[in-house]
XYZ file of C-alpha atoms in Angstrom:
326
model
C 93.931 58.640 130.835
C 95.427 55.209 129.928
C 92.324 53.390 129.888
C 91.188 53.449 126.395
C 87.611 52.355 125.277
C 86.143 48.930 126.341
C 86.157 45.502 124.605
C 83.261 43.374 123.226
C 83.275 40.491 125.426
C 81.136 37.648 125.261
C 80.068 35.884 128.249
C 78.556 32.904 129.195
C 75.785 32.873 132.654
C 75.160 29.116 133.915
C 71.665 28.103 135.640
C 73.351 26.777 138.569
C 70.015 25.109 139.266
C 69.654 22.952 135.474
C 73.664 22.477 135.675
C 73.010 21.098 139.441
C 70.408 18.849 137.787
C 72.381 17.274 134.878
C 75.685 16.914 137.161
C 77.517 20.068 136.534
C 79.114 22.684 137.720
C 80.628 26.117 135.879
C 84.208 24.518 135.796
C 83.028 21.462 133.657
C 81.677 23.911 131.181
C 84.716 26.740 131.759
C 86.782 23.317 130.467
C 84.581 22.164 127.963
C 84.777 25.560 126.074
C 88.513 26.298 126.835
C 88.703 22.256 124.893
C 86.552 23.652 122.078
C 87.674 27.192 121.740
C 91.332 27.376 122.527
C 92.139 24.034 122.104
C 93.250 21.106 124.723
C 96.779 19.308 123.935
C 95.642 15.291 124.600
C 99.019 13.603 123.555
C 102.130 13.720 121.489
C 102.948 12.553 118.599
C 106.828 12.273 117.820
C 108.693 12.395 114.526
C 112.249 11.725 114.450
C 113.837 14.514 116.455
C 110.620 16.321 116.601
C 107.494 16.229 119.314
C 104.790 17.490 117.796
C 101.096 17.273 120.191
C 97.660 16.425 118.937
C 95.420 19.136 120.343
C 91.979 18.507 120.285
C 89.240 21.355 119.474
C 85.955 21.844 117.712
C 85.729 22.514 114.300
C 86.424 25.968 112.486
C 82.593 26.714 112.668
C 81.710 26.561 115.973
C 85.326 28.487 116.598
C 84.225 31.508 114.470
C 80.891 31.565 114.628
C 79.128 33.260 117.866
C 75.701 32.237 116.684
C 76.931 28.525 116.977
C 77.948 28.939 120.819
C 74.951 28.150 122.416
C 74.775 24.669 120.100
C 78.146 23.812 122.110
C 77.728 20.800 123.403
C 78.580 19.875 127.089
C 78.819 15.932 127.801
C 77.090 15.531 131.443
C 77.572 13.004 134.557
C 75.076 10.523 132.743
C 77.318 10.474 129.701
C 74.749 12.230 127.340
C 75.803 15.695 126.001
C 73.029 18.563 126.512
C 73.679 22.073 124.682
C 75.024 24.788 126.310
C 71.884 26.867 125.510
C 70.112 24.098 127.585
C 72.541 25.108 130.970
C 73.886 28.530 130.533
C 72.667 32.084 128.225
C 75.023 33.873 126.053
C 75.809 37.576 127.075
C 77.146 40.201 125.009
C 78.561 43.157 127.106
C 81.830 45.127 127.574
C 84.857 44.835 129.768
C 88.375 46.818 130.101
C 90.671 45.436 127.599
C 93.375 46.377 129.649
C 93.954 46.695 133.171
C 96.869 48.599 134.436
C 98.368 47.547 137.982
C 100.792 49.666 140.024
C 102.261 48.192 142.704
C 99.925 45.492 141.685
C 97.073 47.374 142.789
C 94.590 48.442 139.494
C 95.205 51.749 138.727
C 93.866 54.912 136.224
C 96.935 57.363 135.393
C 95.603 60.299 134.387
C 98.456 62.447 132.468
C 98.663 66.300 131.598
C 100.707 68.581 129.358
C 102.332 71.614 131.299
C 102.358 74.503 128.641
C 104.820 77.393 128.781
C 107.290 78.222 131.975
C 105.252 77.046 134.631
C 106.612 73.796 136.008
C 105.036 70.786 137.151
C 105.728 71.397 141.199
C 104.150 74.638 140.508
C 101.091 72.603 138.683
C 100.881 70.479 141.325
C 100.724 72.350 144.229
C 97.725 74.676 142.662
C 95.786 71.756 142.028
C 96.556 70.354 145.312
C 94.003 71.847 146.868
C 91.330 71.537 144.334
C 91.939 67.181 145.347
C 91.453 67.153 149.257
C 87.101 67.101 148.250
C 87.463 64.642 146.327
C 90.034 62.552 148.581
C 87.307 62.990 150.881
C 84.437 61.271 148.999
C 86.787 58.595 147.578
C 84.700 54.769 148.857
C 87.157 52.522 150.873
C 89.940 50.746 148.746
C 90.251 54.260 146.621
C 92.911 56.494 146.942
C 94.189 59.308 144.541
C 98.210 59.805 144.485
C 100.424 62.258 142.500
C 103.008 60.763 140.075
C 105.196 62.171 136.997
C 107.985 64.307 137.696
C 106.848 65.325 141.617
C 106.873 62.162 142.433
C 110.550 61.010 141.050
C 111.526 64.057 142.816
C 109.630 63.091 146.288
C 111.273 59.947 145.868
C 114.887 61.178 144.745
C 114.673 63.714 148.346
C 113.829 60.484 150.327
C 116.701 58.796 149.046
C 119.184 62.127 149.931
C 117.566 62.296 152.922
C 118.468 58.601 154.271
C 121.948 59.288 154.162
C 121.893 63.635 155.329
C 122.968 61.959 159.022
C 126.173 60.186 157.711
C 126.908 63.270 155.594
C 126.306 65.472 158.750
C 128.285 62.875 160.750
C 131.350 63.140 158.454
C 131.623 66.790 157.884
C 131.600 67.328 161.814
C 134.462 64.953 161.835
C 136.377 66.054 158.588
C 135.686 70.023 160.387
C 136.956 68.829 164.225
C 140.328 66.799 162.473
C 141.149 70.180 160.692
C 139.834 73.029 163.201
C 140.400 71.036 166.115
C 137.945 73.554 168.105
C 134.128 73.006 169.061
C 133.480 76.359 168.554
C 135.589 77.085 165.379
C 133.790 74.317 163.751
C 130.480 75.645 164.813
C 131.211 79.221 162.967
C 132.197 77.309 159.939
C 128.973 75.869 160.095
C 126.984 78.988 160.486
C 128.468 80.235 157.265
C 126.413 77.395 155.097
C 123.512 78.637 155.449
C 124.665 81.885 153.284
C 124.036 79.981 150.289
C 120.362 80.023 150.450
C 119.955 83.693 149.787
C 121.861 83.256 146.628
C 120.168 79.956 145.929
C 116.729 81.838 146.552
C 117.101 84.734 144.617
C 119.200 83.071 141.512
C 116.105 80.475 141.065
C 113.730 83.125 141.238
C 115.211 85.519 138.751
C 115.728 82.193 136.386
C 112.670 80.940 137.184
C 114.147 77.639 137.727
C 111.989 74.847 139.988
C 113.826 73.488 143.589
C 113.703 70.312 142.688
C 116.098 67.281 143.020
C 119.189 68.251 140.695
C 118.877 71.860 142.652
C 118.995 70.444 146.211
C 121.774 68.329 145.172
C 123.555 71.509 143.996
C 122.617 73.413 146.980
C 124.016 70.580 149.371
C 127.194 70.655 147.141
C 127.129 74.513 147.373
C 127.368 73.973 151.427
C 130.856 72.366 151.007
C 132.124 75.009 149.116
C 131.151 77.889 151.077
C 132.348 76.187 154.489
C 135.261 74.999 152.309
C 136.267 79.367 152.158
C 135.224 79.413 155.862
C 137.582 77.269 156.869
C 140.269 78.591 154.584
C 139.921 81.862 156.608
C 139.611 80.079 159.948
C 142.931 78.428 159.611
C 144.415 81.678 158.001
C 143.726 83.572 161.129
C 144.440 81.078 163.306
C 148.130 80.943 161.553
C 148.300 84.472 162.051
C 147.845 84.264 165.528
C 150.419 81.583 165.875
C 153.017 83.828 164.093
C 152.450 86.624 166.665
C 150.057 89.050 165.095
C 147.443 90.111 167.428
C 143.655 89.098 167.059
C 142.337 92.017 165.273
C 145.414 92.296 163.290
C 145.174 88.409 161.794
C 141.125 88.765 161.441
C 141.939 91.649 159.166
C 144.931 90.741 157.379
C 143.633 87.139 157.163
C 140.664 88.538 155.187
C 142.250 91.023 152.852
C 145.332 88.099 152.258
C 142.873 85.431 151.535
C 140.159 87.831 148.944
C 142.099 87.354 146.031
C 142.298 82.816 146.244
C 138.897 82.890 147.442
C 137.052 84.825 145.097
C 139.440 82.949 141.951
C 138.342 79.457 143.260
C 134.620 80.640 143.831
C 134.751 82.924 140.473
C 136.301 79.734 138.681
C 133.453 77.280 139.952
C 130.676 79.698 138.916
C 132.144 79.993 135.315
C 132.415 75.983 134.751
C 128.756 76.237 135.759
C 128.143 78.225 132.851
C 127.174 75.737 130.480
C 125.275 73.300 132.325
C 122.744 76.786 133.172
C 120.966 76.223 129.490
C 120.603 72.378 129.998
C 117.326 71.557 130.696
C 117.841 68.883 133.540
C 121.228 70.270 135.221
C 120.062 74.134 134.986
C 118.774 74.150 138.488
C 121.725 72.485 139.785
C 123.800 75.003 137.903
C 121.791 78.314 138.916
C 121.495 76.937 142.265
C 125.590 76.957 142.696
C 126.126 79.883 140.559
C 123.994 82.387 142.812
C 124.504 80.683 145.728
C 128.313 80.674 145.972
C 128.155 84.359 144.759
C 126.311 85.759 147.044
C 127.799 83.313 149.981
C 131.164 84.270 149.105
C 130.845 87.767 149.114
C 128.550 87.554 152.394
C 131.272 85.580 154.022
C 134.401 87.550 153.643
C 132.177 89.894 155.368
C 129.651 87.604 158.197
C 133.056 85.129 159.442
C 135.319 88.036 160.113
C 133.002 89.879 162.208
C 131.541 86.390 164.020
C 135.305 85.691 164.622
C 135.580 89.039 166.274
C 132.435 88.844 168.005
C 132.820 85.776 169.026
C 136.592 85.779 170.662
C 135.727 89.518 171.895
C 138.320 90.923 169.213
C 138.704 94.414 169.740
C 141.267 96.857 168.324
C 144.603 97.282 169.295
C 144.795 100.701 171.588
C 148.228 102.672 170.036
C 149.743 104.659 172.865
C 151.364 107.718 171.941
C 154.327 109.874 173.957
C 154.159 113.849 174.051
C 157.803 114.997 174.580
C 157.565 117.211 177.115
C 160.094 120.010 177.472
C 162.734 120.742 179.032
C-alpha cells in the first residue's frame, strides 16, 4: 500500500492551565516557535533593484538542537519571557509522513500484481465476495472502493452509456429515411443481436476480457451487421419493384448479394488482423473479428427466413397442362 512507514515527529503539549495563568494561549506559542524555528520575515531591506527581507529567527543552536527546545523562550502578557518547559512538555511520537487524498477524502490504495492470463475483472470479481464482511464491519466515515483498471473501465461504460439513447435515436432515424417501413426497420434490428454469439465465443476461445475497447467494438460490430441487413432488405425490396415475386426476390436477393457481403465482412475481419496481438485493442479486434463472422454467416441465413416469415412468403405454385388426346 502507498502508505510507507511513519515519521519522527516532535510535538509540543501546552498546560492550558499554567499558559491560562501567565496570559497565553497555544497560538502565542504555535507563533513564537514558527518565529524561532522557521523563521518570521519583519521588514525589507532594499538594494538598488533588489528587495531583500530581514527574517528574524533564533540562533543555529536552538534550530538544531532538540534538547534546547524546551529552553525556548516564550515572552508572556506581563512582558517577562518564561521557558517553554515552564508551559508546555516535549513529545516524541510518530505521524504519517504522507497523507494521500482522493477526491479530497484521505485514502489507503492498496495495489496488486495480476500474474499470468487471468485478468483483473476476473481478479476482481473473485475477490468481490471475500469484501462484503468486511464492508460490513467498516465504522462510519469508512468505505472500501475498487480502482485500477475496473474502475477506468466502470467509468469508460458510464460515459458510452450517457450517449446509447442519441445513438439509438439516430440509427432509428438513419434506418426509417432508408427503409421507410416500421417493420422493415424492426427486422434490421433483430439481426444485431447476431453478433454476440460470435463476440461470446471469439473472447472465450482468446481468452480476451469484455471490457471497454471490446464493448466499443461490439457496438461498432452492430452497425456492420445491420449495415448487410439492410443491404439485403433493399435488395429484395428492388426485386419486388422490378416484378419478381416474393419468394423469388428473397432468394435471388440472397444468393445475388453473398458474394459483396461476405468481401466487405471478409475484408473488415482481415484489417482486424493486426490490432488482435496488441495488447489494448485485442479485445476490440477479437470482438469484431468473431462477431461479424459468425453474424454474417447467421444472417444470410436468420433475415431471409424472418423476411419470409414475416410477409407470409410462400412458394410460387407452378401449374402444369397434361395434353389430353384426341
Amino acid at each position: 500500500f502507498d502508505w510507507d512507514e511513519q515519521s519522527k515527529i516532535v510535538g509540543i503539549e501546552i498546560d492550558q492551565n499554567k499558559a491560562r495563568l501567565l496570559g497565553l494561549n497555544s497560538q502565542d506559542v504555535a507563533q513564537v516557535l514558527n518565529m524561532a524555528l522557521n523563521g518570521l520575515a519583519v521588514t525589507a531591506y532594499r538594494e538598488r533593484d533588489k528587495t531583500i527581507e530581514v527574517v528574524l529567527r533564533a540562533d543555529l543552536p536552538a534550530r538544531t538542537q532538540l534538547a534546547l527546545l524546551g529552553e525556548l523562550t516564550i515572552p508572556t502578557a506581563s512582558g517577562k519571557s518564561v521557558p517553554l518547559a515552564q508551559v508546555g512538555r516535549v513529545r516524541y511520537g510518530f505521524e504519517p509522513g504522507v497523507i494521500w487524498r482522493r477526491d479530497r477524502l484521505p485514502t489507503i490504495t492498496v495495489r496488486a500484481n495480476v500474474y499470468g492470463n487471468i485478468q483483473p475483472a476476473t481478479v476482481t470479481a473473485q475477490i468481490e465476495p471475500l469484501l462484503v464482511p468486511i464492508r460490513a464491519k467498516l465504522p462510519a466515515g469508512f468505505r472500501l472502493e475498487t480502482g485500477g483498471t475496473v474502475e477506468e473501465s466502470a467509468k469508460g461504460q458510464s460515459s458510452v452509456a450517457a450517449g446509447v439513447p442519441l445513438f439509438v435515436l439516430v440509427v432509428l432515424t438513419i434506418l426509417m429515411v432508408q427503409l421507410q417501413n416500421i417493420s422493415r426497420v424492426i427486422m434490421v434490428l433483430l439481426t444485431a443481436p447476431l453478433g454476440l454469439i460470435g463476440v461470446t465465443l471469439s473472447l472465450l476461445l482468446f481468452g480476451q476480457p469484455f471490457g471497454f475497447v471490446a464493448m466499443l467494438g461490439t457496438i461498432a460490430l452492430f452497425g456492420m451487421i445491420m449495415r448487410n441487413s439492410v443491404i439485403l432488405v433493399d435488395q429484395i425490396q428492388q426485386d419486388i419493384a422490378a416484378g419478381r415475386s416474393e419468394w423469388e426476390a428473397v432468394i435471388e436477393s440472397t444468393v445475388r448479394r453473398f458474394r459483396p457481403i461476405v468481401l466487405t465482412a471478409a475484408a473488415a475481419v482481415l484489417a482486424m488482423v493486426p490490432l488482435s496481438r496488441n495488447s489494448f485493442f485485442g479485445p476490440m479486434a477479437v470482438a469484431i473479428m468473431g462477431g461479424l463472422i459468425v453474424a454474417t454467416l447467421l444472417t444470410l441465413l436468420f433475415l431471409p427466413a424472418l423476411y419470409a416469415a414475416w410477409y407470409r412468403v410462400r412458394p410460387v405454385e407452378t401449374v402444369s397442362t397434361v395434353p389430353v388426346p384426341a
